[in-house]
Tab-separated table of C-alpha atoms in Angstrom:
chain	number	residue	atom	x	y	z
A	1	ASP	CA	15.263	10.990	-25.236
A	2	MET	CA	17.206	8.313	-23.163
A	3	SER	CA	18.565	6.044	-25.912
A	4	GLN	CA	21.422	7.347	-26.415
A	5	MET	CA	22.292	6.934	-23.390
A	6	GLY	CA	23.193	2.921	-23.443
A	7	GLY	CA	20.568	1.951	-20.636
A	8	PRO	CA	18.930	-1.497	-20.563
A	9	ASP	CA	16.916	-2.387	-22.747
A	10	MET	CA	13.615	-2.101	-20.975
A	11	SER	CA	11.130	-3.079	-23.778
A	12	GLY	CA	9.946	-7.177	-24.444
A	13	THR	CA	8.004	-9.444	-23.506
A	14	VAL	CA	9.010	-11.772	-19.979
A	15	LYS	CA	7.368	-14.575	-18.701
A	16	VAL	CA	6.756	-15.589	-15.224
A	17	VAL	CA	5.362	-18.560	-14.246
A	18	THR	CA	3.427	-18.672	-10.375
A	19	ARG	CA	1.305	-21.432	-8.441
A	20	LEU	CA	-1.906	-20.112	-7.664
A	21	ASN	CA	-0.756	-19.427	-3.832
A	22	GLY	CA	1.800	-16.896	-5.524
A	23	GLU	CA	5.218	-18.782	-5.213
A	24	VAL	CA	7.165	-18.146	-8.463
A	25	VAL	CA	7.943	-21.222	-10.270
A	26	SER	CA	9.673	-19.853	-12.812
A	27	ASP	CA	10.661	-16.293	-13.916
A	28	SER	CA	12.229	-14.732	-17.258
A	29	THR	CA	12.551	-11.104	-15.992
A	30	PRO	CA	16.614	-9.854	-17.358
A	31	LYS	CA	18.250	-8.886	-14.498
A	32	GLU	CA	18.593	-5.535	-15.692
A	33	MET	CA	14.697	-5.641	-16.007
A	34	GLY	CA	14.847	-6.017	-12.626
A	35	GLY	CA	14.263	-9.274	-11.727
A	36	GLY	CA	14.818	-10.809	-8.812
A	37	GLU	CA	13.257	-11.807	-5.563
A	38	GLY	CA	12.142	-7.866	-4.591
A	39	MET	CA	10.519	-7.559	-8.104
A	40	GLN	CA	8.457	-10.878	-7.453
A	41	ARG	CA	7.408	-10.077	-4.213
A	42	LEU	CA	6.295	-6.184	-5.349
A	43	ASN	CA	4.618	-8.397	-8.272
A	44	ALA	CA	2.797	-10.802	-6.203
A	45	PHE	CA	-0.814	-11.623	-6.351
A	46	TYR	CA	-1.904	-14.013	-2.846
A	47	ARG	CA	-4.894	-15.052	-2.879
A	48	PRO	CA	-7.281	-14.857	0.362
A	49	LYS	CA	-7.200	-18.320	2.555
A	50	THR	CA	-10.940	-17.319	3.033
A	51	ALA	CA	-13.987	-16.426	2.046
A	52	ILE	CA	-14.193	-12.886	1.290
A	53	LYS	CA	-16.826	-10.318	-0.341
A	54	GLY	CA	-16.875	-7.070	-1.548
A	55	GLY	CA	-14.412	-4.068	0.009
A	56	ASP	CA	-12.732	-7.335	2.432
A	57	SER	CA	-8.690	-6.802	2.891
A	58	TRP	CA	-6.431	-9.679	2.896
A	59	GLU	CA	-2.548	-9.169	3.620
A	60	GLN	CA	0.850	-10.868	3.045
A	61	GLU	CA	4.271	-10.469	4.826
A	62	TRP	CA	8.043	-11.293	3.647
A	63	LYS	CA	10.504	-11.249	6.656
A	64	ALA	CA	13.664	-9.581	5.232
A	65	ASP	CA	16.861	-11.634	3.998
A	66	LYS	CA	19.917	-9.560	4.336
A	67	GLU	CA	22.212	-11.799	1.801
A	68	LYS	CA	19.767	-11.399	-0.664
A	69	GLY	CA	19.512	-7.604	0.098
A	70	LEU	CA	15.551	-7.997	0.903
A	71	GLN	CA	13.960	-5.711	3.307
A	72	ASN	CA	10.491	-6.851	5.482
A	73	ALA	CA	7.828	-5.939	3.088
A	74	LYS	CA	3.544	-6.197	2.978
A	75	ALA	CA	1.235	-6.314	0.437
A	76	ARG	CA	-2.085	-5.391	1.316
A	77	TRP	CA	-4.838	-6.635	-1.591
A	78	THR	CA	-8.574	-5.489	-1.282
A	79	LEU	CA	-11.494	-6.788	-3.320
A	80	LYS	CA	-13.484	-3.972	-5.542
A	81	GLY	CA	-16.166	-5.601	-6.885
A	82	GLU	CA	-16.457	-7.386	-10.235
A	83	GLU	CA	-15.970	-5.384	-13.653
A	84	MET	CA	-14.973	-6.828	-17.372
A	85	LYS	CA	-11.295	-6.623	-18.408
A	86	ASN	CA	-10.122	-8.466	-21.817
A	87	ASN	CA	-13.548	-8.987	-21.962
A	88	VAL	CA	-14.023	-11.513	-19.700
A	89	GLY	CA	-15.479	-11.265	-16.186
A	90	CYS	CA	-13.243	-10.532	-13.363
A	91	TRP	CA	-12.738	-9.647	-9.714
A	92	LYS	CA	-11.064	-6.354	-9.669
A	93	VAL	CA	-8.743	-6.173	-6.678
A	94	ASP	CA	-6.491	-2.793	-5.366
A	95	TYR	CA	-3.433	-3.727	-3.739
A	96	VAL	CA	-0.723	-1.426	-1.882
A	97	PHE	CA	2.764	-3.074	-1.581
A	98	ALA	CA	6.232	-1.902	0.269
A	99	GLU	CA	9.475	-2.551	1.879
A	100	LEU	CA	9.290	-1.546	5.346
A	101	ASP	CA	12.903	-1.234	6.529
A	102	THR	CA	14.381	2.262	5.526
A	103	ALA	CA	11.843	5.169	4.334
A	104	ASN	CA	13.361	4.960	0.688
A	105	GLY	CA	12.343	1.107	0.020
A	106	MET	CA	10.244	0.023	-3.042
A	107	SER	CA	6.856	0.260	-3.165
A	108	ALA	CA	3.789	-0.613	-5.360
A	109	SER	CA	-0.094	0.341	-5.942
A	110	GLY	CA	-2.450	-1.038	-8.866
A	111	THR	CA	-5.350	-2.718	-10.023
A	112	ILE	CA	-5.642	-6.635	-10.456
A	113	TRP	CA	-7.873	-8.062	-12.639
A	114	ILE	CA	-8.661	-11.475	-11.818
A	115	ASN	CA	-10.367	-13.945	-13.962
A	116	LYS	CA	-13.578	-15.369	-12.292
A	117	VAL	CA	-13.682	-18.620	-14.118
A	118	ASP	CA	-10.134	-19.872	-14.350
A	119	GLY	CA	-8.329	-17.446	-11.208
A	120	GLN	CA	-5.954	-16.414	-13.630
A	121	MET	CA	-4.512	-12.933	-13.535
A	122	GLU	CA	-6.185	-10.930	-16.620
A	123	TYR	CA	-4.326	-7.329	-16.124
A	124	LEU	CA	-3.069	-5.253	-13.737
A	125	GLN	CA	-2.090	-1.570	-13.852
A	126	TYR	CA	0.508	-0.538	-11.253
A	127	GLN	CA	2.826	1.953	-10.151
A	128	PHE	CA	6.521	1.786	-8.439
A	129	ASN	CA	8.174	4.134	-6.676
A	130	ASN	CA	11.941	3.462	-5.603
A	131	VAL	CA	12.309	0.287	-8.330
A	132	SER	CA	16.362	-0.469	-8.596
A	133	MET	CA	16.368	-2.177	-12.168
A	134	SER	CA	20.092	-2.091	-12.310
A	135	GLU	CA	23.321	-2.145	-9.928
A	136	MET	CA	24.264	0.760	-12.340
A	137	MET	CA	21.022	2.805	-12.484
A	138	PRO	CA	19.654	4.658	-9.392
A	139	PRO	CA	16.567	3.498	-8.472
A	140	SER	CA	13.452	4.960	-10.087
A	141	ASN	CA	9.466	5.354	-10.437
A	142	GLY	CA	7.387	4.698	-12.954
A	143	THR	CA	4.053	2.578	-14.173
A	144	GLY	CA	3.603	-0.966	-15.467
A	145	THR	CA	1.122	-2.761	-17.279
A	146	VAL	CA	1.109	-6.804	-17.146
A	147	LYS	CA	-2.084	-8.238	-19.766
A	148	ARG	CA	-2.469	-12.204	-19.998
A	149	ILE	CA	-1.404	-13.598	-23.144
A	150	ARG	CA	-3.835	-16.630	-24.587
C-alpha cells in the first residue's frame, strides 16, 4: 500500500477533447497525473487518411522538441475487425506507440474501440512503459482504461 507515501492522487476523472484528426483541443489532466504533450501523443488516435479494410495499418509520426522534452515518436494502428463494446457496434483497432530516440523512451500498446456510427472512441485498454507521471517520481509501467461517458 503506497497511500502512506504521499505521492500524487492518481484516481479521478479527467476530460480530454480532441478533433477527429487526433489534435487535442483541451486537456484537464493535472500535471501530477502525467498530463502534457508526451502523454497526449501516447494516448492519441489518428484516423486513417484513406479507405481501409481489416488487417490494414496506418501510422503517425511526431518530431522531437527538445525545449518541451519530447522525443521523436511513432504510433501504428491496425484495424482488427468489428466488435460490440459498451453495447455499441465498434471498429476494433490495435495500436502501438513508442518514443524513438532512447532505449528507455515511453511506449504503449493496446486496443481502441471506435463507434461505427459517430466515429468516437467508446473504449480504450492499454499498457504503458517508462512513463514519467511527475518529475519527483521515476518512470513507471502500468495499465489504463478509458471509457466514453454519455
